[in-house]
PDB file of C-alpha atoms and ligand atoms in Angstrom:
ATOM      1  CA  UNK A   1      27.695  -4.462 -83.665  1.00  0.00           C
ATOM      2  CA  UNK A   2      29.639  -7.682 -83.468  1.00  0.00           C
ATOM      3  CA  UNK A   3      33.200  -7.508 -84.610  1.00  0.00           C
ATOM      4  CA  UNK A   4      35.554 -10.217 -86.134  1.00  0.00           C
ATOM      5  CA  UNK A   5      39.119  -9.423 -86.034  1.00  0.00           C
ATOM      6  CA  UNK A   6      41.518 -11.018 -88.446  1.00  0.00           C
ATOM      7  CA  UNK A   7      44.914 -11.088 -86.611  1.00  0.00           C
ATOM      8  CA  UNK A   8      47.317  -9.328 -88.923  1.00  0.00           C
ATOM      9  CA  UNK A   9      50.782 -10.156 -87.855  1.00  0.00           C
ATOM     10  CA  UNK A  10      52.079 -12.522 -90.540  1.00  0.00           C
ATOM     11  CA  UNK A  11      50.681 -14.856 -93.171  1.00  0.00           C
ATOM     12  CA  UNK A  12      47.534 -15.043 -95.351  1.00  0.00           C
ATOM     13  CA  UNK A  13      45.681 -12.319 -93.676  1.00  0.00           C
ATOM     14  CA  UNK A  14      44.067 -10.400 -96.588  1.00  0.00           C
ATOM     15  CA  UNK A  15      42.549 -13.593 -97.954  1.00  0.00           C
ATOM     16  CA  UNK A  16      40.861 -14.148 -94.712  1.00  0.00           C
ATOM     17  CA  UNK A  17      39.744 -10.631 -94.592  1.00  0.00           C
ATOM     18  CA  UNK A  18      38.081 -10.838 -97.987  1.00  0.00           C
ATOM     19  CA  UNK A  19      36.455 -14.274 -97.374  1.00  0.00           C
ATOM     20  CA  UNK A  20      35.174 -13.092 -93.924  1.00  0.00           C
ATOM     21  CA  UNK A  21      33.646 -10.120 -95.601  1.00  0.00           C
ATOM     22  CA  UNK A  22      31.991 -12.245 -98.111  1.00  0.00           C
ATOM     23  CA  UNK A  23      30.772 -14.533 -95.415  1.00  0.00           C
ATOM     24  CA  UNK A  24      29.135 -11.702 -93.536  1.00  0.00           C
ATOM     25  CA  UNK A  25      27.502 -10.489 -96.770  1.00  0.00           C
ATOM     26  CA  UNK A  26      26.211 -14.025 -97.598  1.00  0.00           C
ATOM     27  CA  UNK A  27      24.712 -14.358 -93.905  1.00  0.00           C
ATOM     28  CA  UNK A  28      23.181 -10.944 -94.134  1.00  0.00           C
ATOM     29  CA  UNK A  29      24.294 -10.181 -90.519  1.00  0.00           C
ATOM     30  CA  UNK A  30      25.546  -7.108 -88.879  1.00  0.00           C
ATOM     31  CA  UNK A  31      29.117  -7.819 -88.217  1.00  0.00           C
ATOM     32  CA  UNK A  32      32.114  -5.658 -88.649  1.00  0.00           C
ATOM     33  CA  UNK A  33      35.365  -7.292 -90.042  1.00  0.00           C
ATOM     34  CA  UNK A  34      38.600  -5.619 -89.104  1.00  0.00           C
ATOM     35  CA  UNK A  35      42.215  -6.315 -89.442  1.00  0.00           C
ATOM     36  CA  UNK A  36      43.802  -6.206 -85.944  1.00  0.00           C
ATOM     37  CA  UNK A  37      47.390  -6.077 -84.709  1.00  0.00           C
ATOM     38  CA  UNK A  38      47.675  -5.174 -81.064  1.00  0.00           C
ATOM     39  CA  UNK A  39      46.004  -6.423 -77.801  1.00  0.00           C
ATOM     40  CA  UNK A  40      43.809  -3.391 -77.442  1.00  0.00           C
ATOM     41  CA  UNK A  41      42.376  -3.966 -80.905  1.00  0.00           C
ATOM     42  CA  UNK A  42      41.798  -7.660 -80.146  1.00  0.00           C
ATOM     43  CA  UNK A  43      40.176  -7.024 -76.834  1.00  0.00           C
ATOM     44  CA  UNK A  44      37.204  -5.402 -78.447  1.00  0.00           C
ATOM     45  CA  UNK A  45      36.534  -8.274 -80.842  1.00  0.00           C
ATOM     46  CA  UNK A  46      33.891 -10.989 -80.475  1.00  0.00           C
ATOM     47  CA  UNK A  47      35.835 -13.370 -82.515  1.00  0.00           C
ATOM     48  CA  UNK A  48      39.408 -13.715 -83.994  1.00  0.00           C
ATOM     49  CA  UNK A  49      40.745 -15.458 -87.043  1.00  0.00           C
ATOM     50  CA  UNK A  50      44.173 -16.675 -87.051  1.00  0.00           C
ATOM     51  CA  UNK A  51      45.627 -17.141 -90.557  1.00  0.00           C
ATOM     52  CA  UNK A  52      48.153 -19.577 -91.915  1.00  0.00           C
ATOM     53  CA  UNK A  53      51.694 -18.527 -91.975  1.00  0.00           C
ATOM     54  CA  UNK A  54      54.656 -19.361 -89.770  1.00  0.00           C
ATOM     55  CA  UNK A  55      53.378 -20.265 -86.379  1.00  0.00           C
ATOM     56  CA  UNK A  56      56.509 -19.631 -84.567  1.00  0.00           C
ATOM     57  CA  UNK A  57      56.637 -16.005 -85.766  1.00  0.00           C
ATOM     58  CA  UNK A  58      52.937 -15.372 -85.261  1.00  0.00           C
ATOM     59  CA  UNK A  59      53.247 -17.033 -81.575  1.00  0.00           C
ATOM     60  CA  UNK A  60      56.129 -15.004 -80.674  1.00  0.00           C
ATOM     61  CA  UNK A  61      54.396 -11.824 -81.600  1.00  0.00           C
ATOM     62  CA  UNK A  62      51.080 -12.850 -79.841  1.00  0.00           C
ATOM     63  CA  UNK A  63      52.888 -13.438 -76.595  1.00  0.00           C
ATOM     64  CA  UNK A  64      55.075 -10.346 -77.002  1.00  0.00           C
ATOM     65  CA  UNK A  65      52.118  -8.000 -77.507  1.00  0.00           C
ATOM     66  CA  UNK A  66      50.019  -9.677 -74.721  1.00  0.00           C
ATOM     67  CA  UNK A  67      47.452 -10.831 -77.284  1.00  0.00           C
ATOM     68  CA  UNK A  68      47.322 -14.211 -75.639  1.00  0.00           C
ATOM     69  CA  UNK A  69      46.228 -12.773 -72.321  1.00  0.00           C
ATOM     70  CA  UNK A  70      43.336 -10.618 -73.783  1.00  0.00           C
ATOM     71  CA  UNK A  71      41.991 -13.501 -75.760  1.00  0.00           C
ATOM     72  CA  UNK A  72      42.118 -15.768 -72.647  1.00  0.00           C
ATOM     73  CA  UNK A  73      40.873 -13.132 -70.223  1.00  0.00           C
ATOM     74  CA  UNK A  74      37.850 -12.217 -72.534  1.00  0.00           C
ATOM     75  CA  UNK A  75      37.199 -15.836 -73.621  1.00  0.00           C
ATOM     76  CA  UNK A  76      37.250 -14.706 -77.290  1.00  0.00           C
ATOM     77  CA  UNK A  77      36.474 -17.474 -79.868  1.00  0.00           C
ATOM     78  CA  UNK A  78      39.325 -18.197 -82.231  1.00  0.00           C
ATOM     79  CA  UNK A  79      39.245 -19.889 -85.685  1.00  0.00           C
ATOM     80  CA  UNK A  80      42.568 -20.915 -86.639  1.00  0.00           C
ATOM     81  CA  UNK A  81      43.652 -22.255 -90.029  1.00  0.00           C
ATOM     82  CA  UNK A  82      46.965 -24.200 -90.706  1.00  0.00           C
ATOM     83  CA  UNK A  83      49.469 -22.257 -88.549  1.00  0.00           C
ATOM     84  CA  UNK A  84      46.436 -20.955 -86.649  1.00  0.00           C
ATOM     85  CA  UNK A  85      45.663 -24.628 -85.745  1.00  0.00           C
ATOM     86  CA  UNK A  86      49.197 -25.040 -84.464  1.00  0.00           C
ATOM     87  CA  UNK A  87      48.744 -21.884 -82.393  1.00  0.00           C
ATOM     88  CA  UNK A  88      45.361 -23.129 -80.796  1.00  0.00           C
ATOM     89  CA  UNK A  89      46.866 -26.331 -79.706  1.00  0.00           C
ATOM     90  CA  UNK A  90      48.437 -27.082 -76.277  1.00  0.00           C
ATOM     91  CA  UNK A  91      51.341 -29.051 -77.684  1.00  0.00           C
ATOM     92  CA  UNK A  92      53.379 -29.376 -80.952  1.00  0.00           C
ATOM     93  CA  UNK A  93      56.546 -31.272 -81.991  1.00  0.00           C
ATOM     94  CA  UNK A  94      58.430 -27.967 -81.697  1.00  0.00           C
ATOM     95  CA  UNK A  95      59.304 -25.742 -78.725  1.00  0.00           C
ATOM     96  CA  UNK A  96      57.304 -22.573 -79.519  1.00  0.00           C
ATOM     97  CA  UNK A  97      55.011 -20.157 -77.946  1.00  0.00           C
ATOM     98  CA  UNK A  98      51.425 -21.223 -78.274  1.00  0.00           C
ATOM     99  CA  UNK A  99      47.893 -19.790 -77.382  1.00  0.00           C
ATOM    100  CA  UNK A 100      47.030 -23.376 -76.245  1.00  0.00           C
ATOM    101  CA  UNK A 101      43.284 -22.862 -76.077  1.00  0.00           C
ATOM    102  CA  UNK A 102      42.385 -26.188 -77.328  1.00  0.00           C
ATOM    103  CA  UNK A 103      43.069 -29.561 -75.786  1.00  0.00           C
ATOM    104  CA  UNK A 104      44.732 -30.917 -78.905  1.00  0.00           C
ATOM    105  CA  UNK A 105      48.338 -31.742 -79.886  1.00  0.00           C
ATOM    106  CA  UNK A 106      49.613 -31.368 -83.515  1.00  0.00           C
ATOM    107  CA  UNK A 107      52.492 -32.396 -85.623  1.00  0.00           C
ATOM    108  CA  UNK A 108      53.608 -29.417 -87.769  1.00  0.00           C
ATOM    109  CA  UNK A 109      54.381 -29.899 -91.447  1.00  0.00           C
ATOM    110  CA  UNK A 110      52.792 -33.408 -91.340  1.00  0.00           C
ATOM    111  CA  UNK A 111      52.259 -33.509 -95.052  1.00  0.00           C
ATOM    112  CA  UNK A 112      55.772 -32.427 -96.067  1.00  0.00           C
ATOM    113  CA  UNK A 113      57.382 -29.358 -97.576  1.00  0.00           C
ATOM    114  CA  UNK A 114      55.908 -26.478 -99.780  1.00  0.00           C
ATOM    115  CA  UNK A 115      56.433 -28.530-102.897  1.00  0.00           C
ATOM    116  CA  UNK A 116      54.229 -31.336-101.346  1.00  0.00           C
ATOM    117  CA  UNK A 117      51.124 -29.041-101.099  1.00  0.00           C
ATOM    118  CA  UNK A 118      48.003 -30.675-102.460  1.00  0.00           C
ATOM    119  CA  UNK A 119      44.227 -30.096-102.805  1.00  0.00           C
ATOM    120  CA  UNK A 120      41.750 -32.568-101.632  1.00  0.00           C
ATOM    121  CA  UNK A 121      37.974 -32.561-101.372  1.00  0.00           C
ATOM    122  CA  UNK A 122      36.870 -33.204 -97.896  1.00  0.00           C
ATOM    123  CA  UNK A 123      33.562 -33.634 -96.004  1.00  0.00           C
ATOM    124  CA  UNK A 124      32.712 -30.945 -93.474  1.00  0.00           C
ATOM    125  CA  UNK A 125      29.583 -29.674 -91.936  1.00  0.00           C
ATOM    126  CA  UNK A 126      27.510 -31.887 -94.130  1.00  0.00           C
ATOM    127  CA  UNK A 127      29.118 -30.621 -97.327  1.00  0.00           C
ATOM    128  CA  UNK A 128      31.991 -31.204 -99.742  1.00  0.00           C
ATOM    129  CA  UNK A 129      34.843 -28.559 -99.318  1.00  0.00           C
ATOM    130  CA  UNK A 130      38.137 -28.155-101.215  1.00  0.00           C
ATOM    131  CA  UNK A 131      40.855 -28.654 -98.663  1.00  0.00           C
ATOM    132  CA  UNK A 132      44.098 -26.842 -99.691  1.00  0.00           C
ATOM    133  CA  UNK A 133      46.923 -28.246 -97.629  1.00  0.00           C
ATOM    134  CA  UNK A 134      50.173 -26.283 -97.511  1.00  0.00           C
ATOM    135  CA  UNK A 135      52.821 -27.534 -95.178  1.00  0.00           C
ATOM    136  CA  UNK A 136      49.767 -28.426 -93.038  1.00  0.00           C
ATOM    137  CA  UNK A 137      49.784 -29.703 -89.456  1.00  0.00           C
ATOM    138  CA  UNK A 138      47.917 -32.934 -88.594  1.00  0.00           C
ATOM    139  CA  UNK A 139      46.228 -33.468 -85.298  1.00  0.00           C
ATOM    140  CA  UNK A 140      48.164 -36.075 -83.303  1.00  0.00           C
ATOM    141  CA  UNK A 141      45.590 -36.455 -80.363  1.00  0.00           C
ATOM    142  CA  UNK A 142      42.967 -34.571 -78.534  1.00  0.00           C
ATOM    143  CA  UNK A 143      41.645 -35.021 -75.006  1.00  0.00           C
ATOM    144  CA  UNK A 144      38.591 -37.364 -75.546  1.00  0.00           C
ATOM    145  CA  UNK A 145      37.521 -36.691 -71.926  1.00  0.00           C
ATOM    146  CA  UNK A 146      36.517 -33.275 -72.961  1.00  0.00           C
ATOM    147  CA  UNK A 147      32.754 -33.146 -73.754  1.00  0.00           C
ATOM    148  CA  UNK A 148      32.957 -29.858 -75.619  1.00  0.00           C
ATOM    149  CA  UNK A 149      35.352 -31.241 -78.398  1.00  0.00           C
ATOM    150  CA  UNK A 150      33.842 -32.182 -81.701  1.00  0.00           C
ATOM    151  CA  UNK A 151      35.670 -33.567 -84.600  1.00  0.00           C
ATOM    152  CA  UNK A 152      34.409 -31.726 -87.773  1.00  0.00           C
ATOM    153  CA  UNK A 153      36.395 -33.572 -90.542  1.00  0.00           C
ATOM    154  CA  UNK A 154      38.887 -36.337 -91.221  1.00  0.00           C
ATOM    155  CA  UNK A 155      41.093 -37.009 -94.274  1.00  0.00           C
ATOM    156  CA  UNK A 156      42.966 -40.173 -94.898  1.00  0.00           C
ATOM    157  CA  UNK A 157      42.614 -41.248 -91.232  1.00  0.00           C
ATOM    158  CA  UNK A 158      43.837 -37.927 -89.827  1.00  0.00           C
ATOM    159  CA  UNK A 159      41.558 -35.340 -88.198  1.00  0.00           C
ATOM    160  CA  UNK A 160      41.771 -32.150 -90.101  1.00  0.00           C
ATOM    161  CA  UNK A 161      39.217 -29.917 -88.542  1.00  0.00           C
ATOM    162  CA  UNK A 162      38.029 -29.926 -84.940  1.00  0.00           C
ATOM    163  CA  UNK A 163      36.055 -27.705 -82.598  1.00  0.00           C
ATOM    164  CA  UNK A 164      36.161 -27.146 -78.790  1.00  0.00           C
ATOM    165  CA  UNK A 165      33.562 -24.829 -77.483  1.00  0.00           C
ATOM    166  CA  UNK A 166      33.587 -21.902 -79.951  1.00  0.00           C
ATOM    167  CA  UNK A 167      37.189 -22.452 -81.063  1.00  0.00           C
ATOM    168  CA  UNK A 168      37.758 -24.208 -84.372  1.00  0.00           C
ATOM    169  CA  UNK A 169      41.092 -25.385 -85.765  1.00  0.00           C
ATOM    170  CA  UNK A 170      41.568 -26.639 -89.273  1.00  0.00           C
ATOM    171  CA  UNK A 171      44.709 -27.921 -91.021  1.00  0.00           C
ATOM    172  CA  UNK A 172      43.838 -26.477 -94.440  1.00  0.00           C
ATOM    173  CA  UNK A 173      43.286 -23.048 -96.085  1.00  0.00           C
ATOM    174  CA  UNK A 174      39.741 -22.129 -96.757  1.00  0.00           C
ATOM    175  CA  UNK A 175      40.822 -18.529 -97.418  1.00  0.00           C
ATOM    176  CA  UNK A 176      42.588 -19.862-100.555  1.00  0.00           C
ATOM    177  CA  UNK A 177      39.022 -20.833-101.889  1.00  0.00           C
ATOM    178  CA  UNK A 178      35.949 -18.816-102.621  1.00  0.00           C
ATOM    179  CA  UNK A 179      33.875 -21.022-100.294  1.00  0.00           C
ATOM    180  CA  UNK A 180      32.498 -19.233 -97.123  1.00  0.00           C
ATOM    181  CA  UNK A 181      31.045 -22.307 -95.448  1.00  0.00           C
ATOM    182  CA  UNK A 182      33.493 -22.590 -92.581  1.00  0.00           C
ATOM    183  CA  UNK A 183      33.797 -18.807 -92.139  1.00  0.00           C
ATOM    184  CA  UNK A 184      29.893 -18.528 -92.022  1.00  0.00           C
ATOM    185  CA  UNK A 185      30.027 -21.339 -89.473  1.00  0.00           C
ATOM    186  CA  UNK A 186      32.380 -19.613 -87.254  1.00  0.00           C
ATOM    187  CA  UNK A 187      30.604 -16.286 -87.523  1.00  0.00           C
ATOM    188  CA  UNK A 188      27.345 -18.102 -86.491  1.00  0.00           C
ATOM    189  CA  UNK A 189      29.124 -19.614 -83.469  1.00  0.00           C
ATOM    190  CA  UNK A 190      30.333 -16.249 -82.441  1.00  0.00           C
ATOM    191  CA  UNK A 191      26.841 -14.601 -82.824  1.00  0.00           C
ATOM    192  CA  UNK A 192      25.203 -17.449 -80.886  1.00  0.00           C
ATOM    193  CA  UNK A 193      27.705 -16.963 -78.082  1.00  0.00           C
ATOM    194  CA  UNK A 194      27.060 -13.172 -77.554  1.00  0.00           C
ATOM    195  CA  UNK A 195      23.386 -13.055 -78.370  1.00  0.00           C
TER     196      UNK A 195
HETATM  197  N1  LIG B 201      54.037 -25.225 -91.263  1.00  0.00           N
HETATM  198  C1  LIG B 201      53.719 -23.962 -90.793  1.00  0.00           C
HETATM  199  C2  LIG B 201      53.727 -23.825 -89.370  1.00  0.00           C
HETATM  200  O1  LIG B 201      53.623 -24.719 -88.569  1.00  0.00           O
HETATM  201  C3  LIG B 201      52.075 -23.770 -91.270  1.00  0.00           C
HETATM  202  C4  LIG B 201      52.019 -23.596 -92.631  1.00  0.00           C
HETATM  203  C5  LIG B 201      50.881 -22.871 -93.234  1.00  0.00           C
HETATM  204  O2  LIG B 201      50.190 -22.119 -92.394  1.00  0.00           O
HETATM  205  N2  LIG B 201      50.635 -22.829 -94.421  1.00  0.00           N
HETATM  206  O3  LIG B 201      53.953 -22.676 -88.839  1.00  0.00           O
END
C-alpha cells in the first residue's frame, strides 16, 4: 500500500493530516497517511507533505535528522506549502538549511507579517481555489531551462504554485480550507510515479 507521510516537526501538521485523509477518501484509493518524524519513517514513504510553519526551524531539524538525505536518496516526491515551499527551494533571501529539491528561488514573508494575512481566490488546476496567505513566500525566479517545471498558479503577477517533476510548492495554505483539490492532485502524482 502506498504511504504519504506528513512531516511532523513543527507547524500546521494536523490540518494537513486531516485534509490528506479526506483526499484519500474522496479518491477512493488505497493509501495510508501517517505522521512522520524521523528519517527511518520518511524513508518508507512514497510521498511527503511539508506543512507551513517556521522554515528555519523545520529545515534545521530536517538536516539534523538526516531526513534531507533519505528524501534525496529515495527520490521521494514532496508537496510543500508556505514554509514547505521555502524548504523546497534552492535559494532564499535568508541563510538557512534547505531541502533544495526544486530549481526555484523564493523570497520569504513576501506579503508582510502575520497581521497582513489575507485570503484570495486563485485559479489552479482548472478550478477556483481559496488561497490563504500567511507570511507567505513568493517565488522570485525559477530555472526556465528545466523542462520538468510547470507553473500551476499565479496571483497578482507572482507565481504562487509551481511543480517540478513530482514535487509541488505552493505559497498558500490549502490545509486551512476544506478543499482537497491540490492534495488529491499530489496523491495522484505519487501514485502515477510508483505504479
Ligand atoms: N514565513 C514563514 C517562513 O518562511 C512561513 C510562514 C508560514 O508557513 N505560514 O518560515
